[in-house]
Coordinates of C-alpha atoms in Angstrom, one line a residue:
X30 CA -34.6 26.3 21.7
X31 CA -35.9 25.5 18.2
X32 CA -32.7 26.8 16.6
X33 CA -30.6 24.5 18.9
X34 CA -32.8 21.5 18.0
X35 CA -32.6 22.4 14.3
X36 CA -28.7 22.6 14.5
X37 CA -28.4 19.3 16.4
X38 CA -30.8 17.6 13.9
X39 CA -28.9 19.1 10.9
X40 CA -25.6 17.9 12.4
X41 CA -27.0 14.3 12.9
X42 CA -28.4 14.2 9.4
X43 CA -25.0 15.4 8.0
X44 CA -23.2 12.9 10.1
X45 CA -25.4 10.0 8.9
X46 CA -24.9 11.0 5.3
X47 CA -21.1 11.1 5.5
X48 CA -19.4 8.6 3.2
X49 CA -17.4 6.5 5.6
X50 CA -16.4 3.9 2.9
X51 CA -12.7 4.2 2.8
X52 CA -12.6 1.2 0.5
X53 CA -15.3 0.0 -1.7
X54 CA -15.9 -2.9 -4.1
X55 CA -16.2 -2.2 -7.8
X56 CA -18.4 -3.9 -10.3
X57 CA -15.3 -5.8 -11.6
X58 CA -14.7 -7.3 -8.1
X59 CA -11.7 -5.2 -7.3
X60 CA -11.5 -3.0 -4.3
X61 CA -10.9 0.7 -4.7
X62 CA -9.8 3.7 -2.7
X63 CA -10.9 7.2 -3.7
X64 CA -8.3 8.9 -1.6
X65 CA -5.5 6.4 -2.6
X66 CA -6.6 6.8 -6.2
X67 CA -6.0 3.1 -6.9
X68 CA -7.9 -0.2 -7.3
X69 CA -6.7 -3.8 -7.0
X70 CA -8.2 -7.3 -6.6
X71 CA -7.6 -8.0 -2.9
X72 CA -8.9 -11.5 -2.0
X73 CA -11.0 -9.9 0.9
X74 CA -12.0 -6.4 1.8
X75 CA -8.8 -4.7 3.0
X76 CA -8.6 -2.7 6.2
X77 CA -6.9 0.7 6.3
X78 CA -4.4 1.8 8.9
X79 CA -2.6 5.1 8.9
X80 CA 0.8 5.7 10.5
X81 CA 2.7 8.9 11.1
X82 CA 6.2 8.9 9.6
X83 CA 9.1 11.3 9.6
X84 CA 12.2 11.8 7.4
X85 CA 14.4 14.5 8.9
X86 CA 12.1 17.4 9.7
X87 CA 9.5 16.3 7.1
X88 CA 6.4 14.5 8.5
X89 CA 3.9 12.5 6.4
X90 CA 1.4 9.7 6.7
X91 CA 1.7 6.2 5.4
X92 CA -1.7 4.7 4.3
X93 CA -1.7 0.9 4.5
X94 CA -4.5 -1.3 3.0
X95 CA -4.2 -4.9 4.1
X96 CA -6.2 -8.1 3.4
X97 CA -5.3 -11.3 5.2
X98 CA -6.0 -14.9 4.7
X99 CA -4.5 -16.1 8.0
X100 CA -1.2 -15.1 9.6
X101 CA 0.9 -16.2 6.6
X102 CA -1.0 -14.6 3.7
X103 CA -0.9 -10.9 3.8
X104 CA -1.9 -8.8 0.7
X105 CA -0.9 -5.1 1.1
X106 CA -0.9 -1.8 -0.7
X107 CA 0.8 1.2 1.0
X108 CA 1.2 4.7 -0.3
X109 CA 2.5 7.9 1.0
X110 CA 3.3 11.4 -0.4
X111 CA 6.9 12.2 -0.1
X112 CA 7.8 15.8 0.8
X113 CA 8.4 17.7 -2.5
X114 CA 12.2 18.3 -2.6
X115 CA 13.1 14.7 -1.7
X116 CA 11.4 13.3 -4.8
X117 CA 12.9 15.8 -7.2
X118 CA 16.4 15.1 -6.1
X119 CA 16.8 11.8 -8.0
X120 CA 15.8 10.4 -11.4
X121 CA 12.8 8.0 -11.2
X122 CA 14.8 4.8 -11.7
X123 CA 17.3 5.8 -9.0
X124 CA 14.5 6.8 -6.6
X125 CA 12.7 3.4 -7.1
X126 CA 16.0 1.5 -6.7
X127 CA 16.6 3.3 -3.5
X128 CA 13.0 2.6 -2.4
X129 CA 13.6 -1.1 -2.8
X130 CA 16.8 -0.9 -0.9
X131 CA 15.0 1.0 1.9
X132 CA 12.2 -1.6 2.0
X133 CA 14.7 -4.4 2.1
X134 CA 16.6 -2.7 4.9
X135 CA 13.4 -2.3 6.9
X136 CA 12.8 -6.1 6.6
X137 CA 16.5 -7.1 7.1
X138 CA 16.0 -8.8 10.4
X139 CA 14.2 -11.7 8.8
X140 CA 14.5 -11.2 5.0
X141 CA 17.1 -10.5 2.3
X142 CA 16.7 -9.1 -1.2
X143 CA 16.8 -12.1 -3.6
X144 CA 15.8 -10.5 -6.9
X145 CA 14.7 -7.2 -8.5
X146 CA 14.0 -6.0 -12.0
X147 CA 12.2 -3.1 -13.8
X148 CA 8.5 -3.7 -14.3
X149 CA 5.8 -1.9 -16.3
X150 CA 2.2 -1.6 -15.3
X151 CA 0.4 0.2 -18.1
X152 CA 2.1 3.6 -18.2
X153 CA 3.7 3.1 -14.8
X154 CA 7.4 2.2 -14.6
X155 CA 8.5 0.5 -11.4
X156 CA 10.5 -2.2 -9.8
X157 CA 9.5 -5.8 -9.0
X158 CA 11.3 -7.4 -6.1
X159 CA 11.5 -10.6 -4.1
X160 CA 12.7 -11.0 -0.5
X161 CA 13.5 -14.4 0.8
X162 CA 13.7 -15.5 4.4
X163 CA 17.1 -15.6 6.1
X164 CA 18.3 -18.7 7.9
X165 CA 16.3 -20.0 10.8
X166 CA 13.4 -17.4 10.8
X167 CA 11.0 -20.2 11.7
X168 CA 12.1 -19.8 15.3
X169 CA 10.1 -16.5 15.3
X170 CA 7.1 -18.2 13.5
X171 CA 7.7 -16.4 10.2
X172 CA 7.0 -18.3 7.0
X173 CA 7.0 -17.5 3.3
X174 CA 8.5 -14.7 1.2
X175 CA 7.7 -11.1 0.2
X176 CA 6.9 -10.3 -3.5
X177 CA 6.3 -6.7 -4.4
X178 CA 6.3 -3.8 -6.8
X179 CA 7.0 -0.2 -6.2
X180 CA 5.8 2.7 -8.3
X181 CA 6.1 6.5 -8.1
X182 CA 3.6 9.0 -9.5
X183 CA 4.6 12.6 -8.9
X184 CA 5.6 12.6 -5.2
X185 CA 3.3 9.6 -4.3
X186 CA 4.9 6.2 -3.8
X187 CA 2.9 3.0 -4.0
X188 CA 4.2 -0.3 -2.6
X189 CA 2.2 -3.4 -3.5
X190 CA 3.3 -6.5 -1.6
X191 CA 2.4 -10.1 -0.7
X192 CA 3.9 -11.6 2.4
X193 CA 3.4 -15.2 3.0
X194 CA 3.4 -18.8 1.7
X195 CA 2.5 -19.5 -1.9
X196 CA -1.1 -18.7 -2.8
X197 CA -2.8 -18.8 -6.2
X198 CA -4.2 -15.3 -5.8
X199 CA -0.9 -13.5 -5.5
X200 CA -0.3 -12.8 -9.2
X201 CA -3.9 -11.7 -9.8
X202 CA -3.5 -9.3 -6.8
X203 CA -0.2 -7.8 -7.8
X204 CA -1.0 -7.5 -11.6
X205 CA -4.5 -6.0 -10.9
X206 CA -3.1 -2.8 -9.3
X207 CA -4.2 0.2 -11.3
X208 CA -4.3 3.9 -10.8
X209 CA -7.6 5.7 -11.1
X210 CA -7.7 8.3 -13.9

């Protein structure tokens, strides 16, 4: 009986000591993710959602960190680890260009690609893009645009986006994205 009580007590102590902080605020005011290995200045503490995804027979998870300031101001960082061979098949620039095309295609019911160009963030090379609303999307209650950047590090792909109406915090958020060393 004492052994069972000890095991239950040990389990409860271990459970209470578990670090459940998926996202934490740094001394600089940015929010960081240890598992995502990034930090950025979200305007509010982001929430994490994880979605299962599949390309062919390969399955992987998409980790999405989102901070919202109402329905028309969404700050987001998503990352996922592509299955190995898919990433090695194309040069980095071609892969990132295709990633923007895929993102645009996923949003094609309401948005269209307006602009894209190469971008650097420290040592990272990526693509900056802008998606504009198509004609008459207000019928569905959608407002604003999508601004974003996509980067690839090894087989991990990061997509940093803002979806919404103009907000003074957008540039700070997008430019603050950094990878933990």
